[in-house]
Coordinates of C-alpha atoms in Angstrom, one line a residue:
X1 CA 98.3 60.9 55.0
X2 CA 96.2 58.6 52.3
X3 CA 99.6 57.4 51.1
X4 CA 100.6 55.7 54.0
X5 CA 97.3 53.9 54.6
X6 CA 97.9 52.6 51.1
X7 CA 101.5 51.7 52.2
X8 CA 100.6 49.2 54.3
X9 CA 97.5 47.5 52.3
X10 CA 93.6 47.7 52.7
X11 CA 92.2 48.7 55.4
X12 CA 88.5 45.9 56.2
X13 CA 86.2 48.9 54.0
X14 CA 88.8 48.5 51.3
X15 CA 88.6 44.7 51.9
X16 CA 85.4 44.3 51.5
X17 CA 85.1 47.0 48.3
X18 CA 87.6 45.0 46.3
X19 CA 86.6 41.4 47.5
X20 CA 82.7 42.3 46.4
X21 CA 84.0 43.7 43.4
X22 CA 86.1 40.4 42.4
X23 CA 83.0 38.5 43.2
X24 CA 81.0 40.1 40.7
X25 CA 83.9 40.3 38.0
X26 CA 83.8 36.9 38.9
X27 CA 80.4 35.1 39.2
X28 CA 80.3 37.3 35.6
X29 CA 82.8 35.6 34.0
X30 CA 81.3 32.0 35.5
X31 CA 78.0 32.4 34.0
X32 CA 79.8 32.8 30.9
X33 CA 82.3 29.7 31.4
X34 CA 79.9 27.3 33.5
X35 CA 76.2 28.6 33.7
X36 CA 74.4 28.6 37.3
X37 CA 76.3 25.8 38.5
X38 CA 79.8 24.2 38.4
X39 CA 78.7 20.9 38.2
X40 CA 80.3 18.4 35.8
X41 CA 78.3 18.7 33.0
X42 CA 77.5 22.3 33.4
X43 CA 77.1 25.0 30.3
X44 CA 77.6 28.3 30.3
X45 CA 76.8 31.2 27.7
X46 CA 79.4 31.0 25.5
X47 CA 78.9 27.3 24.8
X48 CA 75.3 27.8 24.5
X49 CA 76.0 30.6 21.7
X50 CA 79.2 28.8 20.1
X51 CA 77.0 25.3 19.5
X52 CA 76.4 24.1 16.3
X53 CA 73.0 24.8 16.4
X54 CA 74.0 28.2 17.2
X55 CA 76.8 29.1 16.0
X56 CA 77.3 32.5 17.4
X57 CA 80.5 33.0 18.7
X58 CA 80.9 35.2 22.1
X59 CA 83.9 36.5 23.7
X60 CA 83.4 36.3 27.5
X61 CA 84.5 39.3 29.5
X62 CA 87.9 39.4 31.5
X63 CA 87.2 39.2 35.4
X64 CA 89.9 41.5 35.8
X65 CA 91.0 45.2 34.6
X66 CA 94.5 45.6 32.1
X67 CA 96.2 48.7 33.0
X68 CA 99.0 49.8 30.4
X69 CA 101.8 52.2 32.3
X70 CA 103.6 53.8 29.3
X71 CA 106.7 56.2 29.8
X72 CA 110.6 56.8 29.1
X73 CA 112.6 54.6 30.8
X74 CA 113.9 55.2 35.0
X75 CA 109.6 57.2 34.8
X76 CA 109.1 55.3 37.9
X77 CA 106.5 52.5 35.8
X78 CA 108.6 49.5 37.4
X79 CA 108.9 50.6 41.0
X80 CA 104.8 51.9 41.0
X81 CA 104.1 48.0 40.1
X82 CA 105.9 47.5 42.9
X83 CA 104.4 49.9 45.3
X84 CA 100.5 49.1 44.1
X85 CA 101.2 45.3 44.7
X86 CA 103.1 45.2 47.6
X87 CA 105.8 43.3 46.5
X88 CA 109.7 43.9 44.4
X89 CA 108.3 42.1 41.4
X90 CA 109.9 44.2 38.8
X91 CA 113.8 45.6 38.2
X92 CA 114.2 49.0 38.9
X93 CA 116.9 51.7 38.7
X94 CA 118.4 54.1 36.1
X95 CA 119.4 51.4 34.0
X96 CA 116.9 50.4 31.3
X97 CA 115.8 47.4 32.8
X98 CA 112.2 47.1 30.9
X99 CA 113.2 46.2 26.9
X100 CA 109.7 43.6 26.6
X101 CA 106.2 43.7 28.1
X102 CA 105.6 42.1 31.5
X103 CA 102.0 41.3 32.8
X104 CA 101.6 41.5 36.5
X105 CA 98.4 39.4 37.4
X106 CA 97.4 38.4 40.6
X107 CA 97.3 34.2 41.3
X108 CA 97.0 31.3 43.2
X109 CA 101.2 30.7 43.4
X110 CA 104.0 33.1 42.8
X111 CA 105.3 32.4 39.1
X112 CA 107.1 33.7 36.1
X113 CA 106.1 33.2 32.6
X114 CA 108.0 33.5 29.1
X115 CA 107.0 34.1 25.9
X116 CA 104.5 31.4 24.4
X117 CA 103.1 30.8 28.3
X118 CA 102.3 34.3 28.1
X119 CA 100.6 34.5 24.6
X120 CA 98.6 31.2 25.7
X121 CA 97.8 32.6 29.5
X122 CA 96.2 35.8 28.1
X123 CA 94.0 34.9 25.0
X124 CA 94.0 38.5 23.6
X125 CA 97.6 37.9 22.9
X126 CA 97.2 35.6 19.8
X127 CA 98.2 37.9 17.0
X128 CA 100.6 39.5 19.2
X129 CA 103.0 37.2 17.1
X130 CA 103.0 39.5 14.1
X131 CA 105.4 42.0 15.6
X132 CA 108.9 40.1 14.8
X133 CA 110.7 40.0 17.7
X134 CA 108.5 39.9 20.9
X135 CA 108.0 36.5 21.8
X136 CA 111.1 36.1 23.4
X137 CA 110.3 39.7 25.2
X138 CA 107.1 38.6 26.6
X139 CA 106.8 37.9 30.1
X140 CA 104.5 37.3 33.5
X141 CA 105.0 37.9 36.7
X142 CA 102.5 36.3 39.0
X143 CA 102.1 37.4 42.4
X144 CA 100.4 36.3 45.2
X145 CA 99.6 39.7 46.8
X146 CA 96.4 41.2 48.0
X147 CA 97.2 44.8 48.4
X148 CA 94.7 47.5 47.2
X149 CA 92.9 46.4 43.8
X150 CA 96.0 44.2 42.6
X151 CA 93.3 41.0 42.7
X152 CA 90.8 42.6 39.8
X153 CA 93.9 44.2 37.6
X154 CA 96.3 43.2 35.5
X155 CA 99.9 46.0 34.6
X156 CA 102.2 45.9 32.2
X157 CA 104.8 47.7 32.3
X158 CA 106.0 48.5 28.9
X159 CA 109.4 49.2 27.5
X160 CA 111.3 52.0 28.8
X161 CA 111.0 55.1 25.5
X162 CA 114.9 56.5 25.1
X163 CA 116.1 58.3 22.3
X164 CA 119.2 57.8 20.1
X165 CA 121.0 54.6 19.9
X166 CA 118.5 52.6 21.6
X167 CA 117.6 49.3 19.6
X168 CA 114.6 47.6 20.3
X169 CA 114.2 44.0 19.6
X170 CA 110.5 45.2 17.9
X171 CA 108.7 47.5 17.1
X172 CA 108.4 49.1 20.2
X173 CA 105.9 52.1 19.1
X174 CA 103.2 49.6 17.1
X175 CA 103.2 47.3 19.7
X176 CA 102.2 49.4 22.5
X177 CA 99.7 51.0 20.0
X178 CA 98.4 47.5 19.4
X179 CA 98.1 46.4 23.3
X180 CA 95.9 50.0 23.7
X181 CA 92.7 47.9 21.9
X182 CA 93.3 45.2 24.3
X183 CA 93.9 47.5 28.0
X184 CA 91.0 49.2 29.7
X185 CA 93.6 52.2 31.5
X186 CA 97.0 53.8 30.2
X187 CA 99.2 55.6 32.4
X188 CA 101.8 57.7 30.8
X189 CA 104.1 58.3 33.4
X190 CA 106.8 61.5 32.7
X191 CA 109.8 61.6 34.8
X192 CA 111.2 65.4 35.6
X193 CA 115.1 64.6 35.8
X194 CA 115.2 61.6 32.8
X195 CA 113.3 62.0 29.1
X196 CA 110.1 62.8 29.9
X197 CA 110.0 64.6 26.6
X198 CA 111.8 62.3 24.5
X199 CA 110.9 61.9 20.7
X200 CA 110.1 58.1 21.1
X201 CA 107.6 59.2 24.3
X202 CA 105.9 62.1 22.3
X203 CA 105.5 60.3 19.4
X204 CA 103.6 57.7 21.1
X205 CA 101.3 60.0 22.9
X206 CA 100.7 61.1 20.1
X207 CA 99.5 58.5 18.0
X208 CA 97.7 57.2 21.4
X209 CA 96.2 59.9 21.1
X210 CA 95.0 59.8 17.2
X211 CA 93.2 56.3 17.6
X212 CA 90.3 55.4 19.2
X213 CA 91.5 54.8 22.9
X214 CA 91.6 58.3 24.0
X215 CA 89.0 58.7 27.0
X216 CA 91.8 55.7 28.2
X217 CA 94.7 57.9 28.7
X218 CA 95.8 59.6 31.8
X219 CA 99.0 61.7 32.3
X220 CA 100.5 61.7 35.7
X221 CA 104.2 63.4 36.3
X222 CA 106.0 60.8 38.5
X223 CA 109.0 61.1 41.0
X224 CA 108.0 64.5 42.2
X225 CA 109.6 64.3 45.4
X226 CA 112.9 63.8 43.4
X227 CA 112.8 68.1 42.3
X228 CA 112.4 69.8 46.0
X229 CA 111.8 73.0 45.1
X230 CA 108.4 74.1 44.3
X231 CA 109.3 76.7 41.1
X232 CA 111.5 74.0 39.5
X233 CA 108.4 71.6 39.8
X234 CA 106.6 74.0 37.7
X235 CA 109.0 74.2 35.3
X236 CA 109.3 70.6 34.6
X237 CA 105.4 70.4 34.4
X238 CA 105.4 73.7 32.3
X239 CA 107.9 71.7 29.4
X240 CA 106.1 68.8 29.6
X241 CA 103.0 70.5 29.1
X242 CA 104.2 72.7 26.2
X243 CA 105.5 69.6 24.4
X244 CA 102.0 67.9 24.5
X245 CA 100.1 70.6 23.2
X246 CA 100.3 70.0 19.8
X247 CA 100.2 66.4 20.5
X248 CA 97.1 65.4 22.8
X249 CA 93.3 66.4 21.5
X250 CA 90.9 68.0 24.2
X251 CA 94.1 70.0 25.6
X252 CA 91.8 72.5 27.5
X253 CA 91.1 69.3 29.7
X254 CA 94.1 68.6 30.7
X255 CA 95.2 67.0 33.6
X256 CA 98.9 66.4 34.7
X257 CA 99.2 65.7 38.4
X258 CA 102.3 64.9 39.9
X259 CA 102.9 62.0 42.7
X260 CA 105.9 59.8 44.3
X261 CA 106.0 57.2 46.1
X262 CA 105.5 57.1 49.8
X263 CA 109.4 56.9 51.2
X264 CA 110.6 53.5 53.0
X265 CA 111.4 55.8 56.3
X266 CA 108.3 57.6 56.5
X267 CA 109.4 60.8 56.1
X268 CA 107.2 63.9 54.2
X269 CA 108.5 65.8 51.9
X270 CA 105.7 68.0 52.0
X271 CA 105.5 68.0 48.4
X272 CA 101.8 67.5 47.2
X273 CA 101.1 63.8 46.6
X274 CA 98.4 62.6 43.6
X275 CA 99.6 59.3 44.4
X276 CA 95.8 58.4 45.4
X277 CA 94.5 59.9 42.2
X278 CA 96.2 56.8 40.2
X279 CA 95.0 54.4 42.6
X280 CA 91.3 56.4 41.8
X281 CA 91.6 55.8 38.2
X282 CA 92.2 52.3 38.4
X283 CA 89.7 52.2 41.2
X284 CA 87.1 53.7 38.8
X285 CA 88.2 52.1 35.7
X286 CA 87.2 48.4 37.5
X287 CA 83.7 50.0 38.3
X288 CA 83.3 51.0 34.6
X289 CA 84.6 47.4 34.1
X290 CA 82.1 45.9 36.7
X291 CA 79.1 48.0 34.5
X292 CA 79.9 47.0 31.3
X293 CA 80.5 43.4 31.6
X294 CA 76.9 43.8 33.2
X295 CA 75.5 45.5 30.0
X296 CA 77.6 43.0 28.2
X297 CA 75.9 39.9 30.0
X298 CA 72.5 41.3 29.3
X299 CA 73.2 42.5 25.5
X300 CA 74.9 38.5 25.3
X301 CA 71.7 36.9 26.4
X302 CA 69.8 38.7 24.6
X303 CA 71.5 38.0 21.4
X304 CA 71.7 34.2 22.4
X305 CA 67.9 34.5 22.9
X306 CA 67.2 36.1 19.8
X307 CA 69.6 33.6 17.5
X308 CA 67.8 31.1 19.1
X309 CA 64.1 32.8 17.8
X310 CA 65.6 33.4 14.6
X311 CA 67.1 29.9 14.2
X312 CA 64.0 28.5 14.7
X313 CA 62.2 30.3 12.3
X314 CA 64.8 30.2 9.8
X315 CA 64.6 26.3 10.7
X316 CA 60.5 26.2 9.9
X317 CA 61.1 28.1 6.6
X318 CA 63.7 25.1 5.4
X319 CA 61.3 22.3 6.0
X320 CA 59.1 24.3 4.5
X321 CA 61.2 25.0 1.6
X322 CA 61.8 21.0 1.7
X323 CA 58.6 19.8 1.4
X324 CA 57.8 22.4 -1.9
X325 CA 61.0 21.1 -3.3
X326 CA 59.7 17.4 -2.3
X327 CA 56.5 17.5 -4.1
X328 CA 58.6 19.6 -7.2
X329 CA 61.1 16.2 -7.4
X330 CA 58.6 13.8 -6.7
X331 CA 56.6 15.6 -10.0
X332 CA 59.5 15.2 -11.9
X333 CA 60.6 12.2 -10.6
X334 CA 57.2 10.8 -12.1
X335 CA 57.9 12.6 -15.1
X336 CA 61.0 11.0 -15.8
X337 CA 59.6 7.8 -15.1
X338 CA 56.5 8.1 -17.6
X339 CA 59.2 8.8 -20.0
X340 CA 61.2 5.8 -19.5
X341 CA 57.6 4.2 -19.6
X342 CA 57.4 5.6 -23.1
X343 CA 60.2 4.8 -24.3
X344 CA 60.0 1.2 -23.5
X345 CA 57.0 1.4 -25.1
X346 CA 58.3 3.1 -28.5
X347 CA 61.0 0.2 -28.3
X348 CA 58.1 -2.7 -28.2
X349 CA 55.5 -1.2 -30.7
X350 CA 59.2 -0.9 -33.1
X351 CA 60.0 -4.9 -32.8
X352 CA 56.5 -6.3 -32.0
X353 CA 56.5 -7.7 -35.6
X354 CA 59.1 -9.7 -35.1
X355 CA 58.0 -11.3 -31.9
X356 CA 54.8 -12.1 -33.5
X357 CA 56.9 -13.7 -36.3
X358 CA 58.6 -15.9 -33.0
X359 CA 55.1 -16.7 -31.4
X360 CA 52.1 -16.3 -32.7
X361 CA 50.6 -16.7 -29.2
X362 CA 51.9 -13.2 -28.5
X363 CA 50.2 -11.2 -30.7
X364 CA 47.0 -12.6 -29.9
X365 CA 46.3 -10.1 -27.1
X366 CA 44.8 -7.2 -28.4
X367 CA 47.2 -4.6 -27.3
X368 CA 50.2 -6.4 -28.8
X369 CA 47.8 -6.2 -32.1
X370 CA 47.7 -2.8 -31.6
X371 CA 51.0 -2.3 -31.4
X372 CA 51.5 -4.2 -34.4
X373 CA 49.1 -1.7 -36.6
X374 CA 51.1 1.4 -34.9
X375 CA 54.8 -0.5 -36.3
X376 CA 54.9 1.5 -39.8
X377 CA 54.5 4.6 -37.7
X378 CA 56.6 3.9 -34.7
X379 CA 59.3 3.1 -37.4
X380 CA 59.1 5.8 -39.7
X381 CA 59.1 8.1 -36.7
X382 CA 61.5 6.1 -34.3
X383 CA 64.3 8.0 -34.0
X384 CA 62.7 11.4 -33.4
X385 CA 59.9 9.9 -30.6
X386 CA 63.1 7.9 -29.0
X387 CA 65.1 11.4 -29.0
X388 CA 62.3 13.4 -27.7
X389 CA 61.7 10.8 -24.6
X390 CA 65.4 10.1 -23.7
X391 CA 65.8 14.3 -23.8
X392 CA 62.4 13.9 -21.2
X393 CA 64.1 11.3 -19.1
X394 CA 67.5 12.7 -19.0
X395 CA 65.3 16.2 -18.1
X396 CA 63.2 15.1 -15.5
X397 CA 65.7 13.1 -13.8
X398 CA 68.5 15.7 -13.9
X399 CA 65.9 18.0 -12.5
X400 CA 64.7 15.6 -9.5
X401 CA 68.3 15.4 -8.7
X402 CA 68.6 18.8 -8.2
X403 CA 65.1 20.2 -6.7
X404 CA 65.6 16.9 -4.1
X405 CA 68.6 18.8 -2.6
X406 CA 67.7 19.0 1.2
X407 CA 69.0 21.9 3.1
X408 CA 69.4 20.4 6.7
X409 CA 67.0 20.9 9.4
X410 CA 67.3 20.7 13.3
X411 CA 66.0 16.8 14.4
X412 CA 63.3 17.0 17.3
X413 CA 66.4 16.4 19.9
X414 CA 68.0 19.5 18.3
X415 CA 64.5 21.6 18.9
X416 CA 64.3 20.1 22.3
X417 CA 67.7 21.3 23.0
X418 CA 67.0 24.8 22.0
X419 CA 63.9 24.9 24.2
X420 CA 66.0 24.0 26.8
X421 CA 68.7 26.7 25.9
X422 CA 65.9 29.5 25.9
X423 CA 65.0 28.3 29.3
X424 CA 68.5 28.6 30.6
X425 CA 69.5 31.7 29.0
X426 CA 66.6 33.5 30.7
X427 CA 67.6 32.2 33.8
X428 CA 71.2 33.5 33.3
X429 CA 70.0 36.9 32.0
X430 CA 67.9 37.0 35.4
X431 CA 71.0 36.7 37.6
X432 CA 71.9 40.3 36.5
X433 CA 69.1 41.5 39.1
X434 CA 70.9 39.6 41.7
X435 CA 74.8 41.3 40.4
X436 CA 73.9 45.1 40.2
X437 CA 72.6 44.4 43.8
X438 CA 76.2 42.8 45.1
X439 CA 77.7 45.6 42.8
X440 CA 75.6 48.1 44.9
X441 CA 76.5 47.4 48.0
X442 CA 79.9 47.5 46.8
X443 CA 79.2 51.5 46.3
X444 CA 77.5 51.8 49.6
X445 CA 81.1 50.4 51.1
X446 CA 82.9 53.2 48.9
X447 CA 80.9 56.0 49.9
X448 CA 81.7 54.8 53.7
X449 CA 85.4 55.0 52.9

């Protein structure tokens, strides 16, 4: 059976499917972080757009899937981790073991992570904060396994839904309704002999499926293997269905496939197994993954490439703009220096008199006579010509002041720079040719499986 090739790992087609599939998930996500080479010194995209001269902030893509597993507790979420990875990473039983999140993501060593580690490891965390109470019910597991697609995903497996007493340290229903925006696949798992019908599950279907996430969602009925007999299977799957009616949108679509996991001894039930149909949606959600971080690297560059045109121009229209207002100050810089001009003036025809009365030799000159012959005036007039040019001066040099405000232009270095930028970015944006084509082969490998 497909389940027991799956037992046992990847077979080399399955090998070379997930390992091509990482590489381009990868080499994705480098471009983003370090450009076309790791070197010391090396930019990538998001730098490039987050510069000052940019500043255009991009998120970079996640090189890996994040499947959500939602369900009432003892549904079998726990022990599936378990199964997909290879390894007894999670608690299981009939005990609620799962009260937080935990992250399963594939690593370099095996290690657990608590609270803050875990808001800091996965950046889409940040304002996971709000919800009072999850911090201390955050955690990672990270696992060194290989099996199946385990090194392109990342599952959490969510709080066990019970009804009654039950108290959750948070919010249990908003936070899962929050991590939905940041997952690319949720599994709601039902379990035929616990709750799968509980209020708590139902409700949150339900509001899953009132937002935005709902081509996300797929409904699988876990632990068939545990009811033996074929009409009781149906009658589980009958309830389950009636209750979701009135709760899921597109209900003439719907799907609910039961699976269990293959059995330590080997034995078959010979109880129909969908267990390859989850492994298929994860499969296909990191191929929809794979082709949108490639429309997402294309769309990026482009963007980068067109902020950079539009800084540019926005960058010729300032200096533009600068040089009108520097001709406008200079104008009325002179202005208010004519005045002051004047009013020095005003202030030496008003006392010339004087001076001559102090040396004679002064008012030999035949401007200083002039000024002399324009005193009665000057006097009778002084304090309205004096008002009239300090009003000028105080004018003109207010104004210079203000039309001699700069806005700030990029330095040649800085247009260098960007030249440079352009230069790169296209040579990014050209490597998509190269990623559909490892992508592609990828497919060919699939097809051969």
């Amino acid at each position: 059976m497909a389940s027991k090739s799956r037992k046992n790992g990847r077979n080399a087609v399955e090998e070379a499917l997930a390992g091509a599939t990482e590489k381009v998930l990868k080499q994705i996500t480098e471009l983003y972080e370090v450009g076309l080479s790791s070197a010391t010194g090396s930019i990538g995209l998001k730098a490039i757009s987050d510069s000052p001269l940019l500043s255009n902030p991009l998120r970079k893509p996640r090189k890996k899937i994040t499947v959500m597993i939602v369900g009432n507790h003892s549904a079998g979420k726990s022990s599936f981790i378990n199964w997909y990875i290879g390894e007894s990473i999670q608690k299981t039983g009939v005990a609620i073991e799962t009260r937080g999140f935990t992250f399963v993501t594939s690593g370099k060593k095996r290690e657990t992570l608590t609270g803050d580690a875990t808001v800091r490891y996965f950046d889409y965390l940040a304002d996971f904060s709000k919800f009072n109470g999850i911090i201390p019910n955050l955690f990672t597991e990270i696992s060194t396994s290989k099996e199946k697609n385990f090194i392109c995903t990342d599952l959490i497996d969510t709080p066990g839904l019970v009804d009654g007493d039950m108290q959750y340290p948070f919010d249990v229903q908003d936070a899962i309704i929050h991590m939905a925006e940041h997952v690319d696949l949720i599994l709601v798992f039902f379990d035929p002999i616990g709750q799968a019908t509980c209020k708590r599950t139902m409700q949150v279907v339900e509001r899953l499926n009132n937002s935005p996430h709902l081509e996300k969602i797929h409904y699988f009925m876990s632990k068939a293997d545990a009811v033996e007999k074929e009409h009781d299977r149906q009658r589980v799957l009958i309830q389950i269905t009636q209750n979701l009616a009135t709760r899921i949108r597109n209900s003439h679509a719907f799907n609910l496939p039961t699976f269990y996991l293959p059995r330590e001894d080997g034995s078959d039930p010979g109880i129909p197994n969908a267990i390859e149909e989850v492994c298929k949606e994860i499969d296909k959600a990191i191929n929809m993954t794979v082709q949108k971080n490639l429309r997402q690297l294309k769309d990026d560059c482009e963007k980068v490439d067109t902020r950079i045109d539009t800084v540019l121009a926005e960058d010729k229209v300032k200096k533009a703009t600068n040089m009108k207002k520097a001709v406008q100050g200079s104008a009325l810089f002179l202005l208010a220096a004519l005045s002051l001009v004047g009013m020095i003036l005003l202030l030496t025809a008003r006392i010339m008199p004087t001076l001559c009365k102090v040396s004679a030799k002064i008012c030999e000159a035949s401007h200083a006579q002039f000024m002399v012959t324009l005193q009665p005036v000057v006097t009778e007039h002084f304090n309205l010509l004096g008002g009239v040019l300090l009003t000028l001066f105080i004018a003109m040099a207010v104004g210079a002041k203000l039309v001699w405000r700069m806005a700030p232009v990029f330095t040649k270095n800085d247009i260098k720079k960007l030249g440079e930028y352009k230069l790169y970015v296209k040579k990014i944006a050209d490597q998509e040719k190269g990623l559909y084509e490892e992508y592609f082969k990828s497919l060919s490998h699939a097809d051969a499986r």
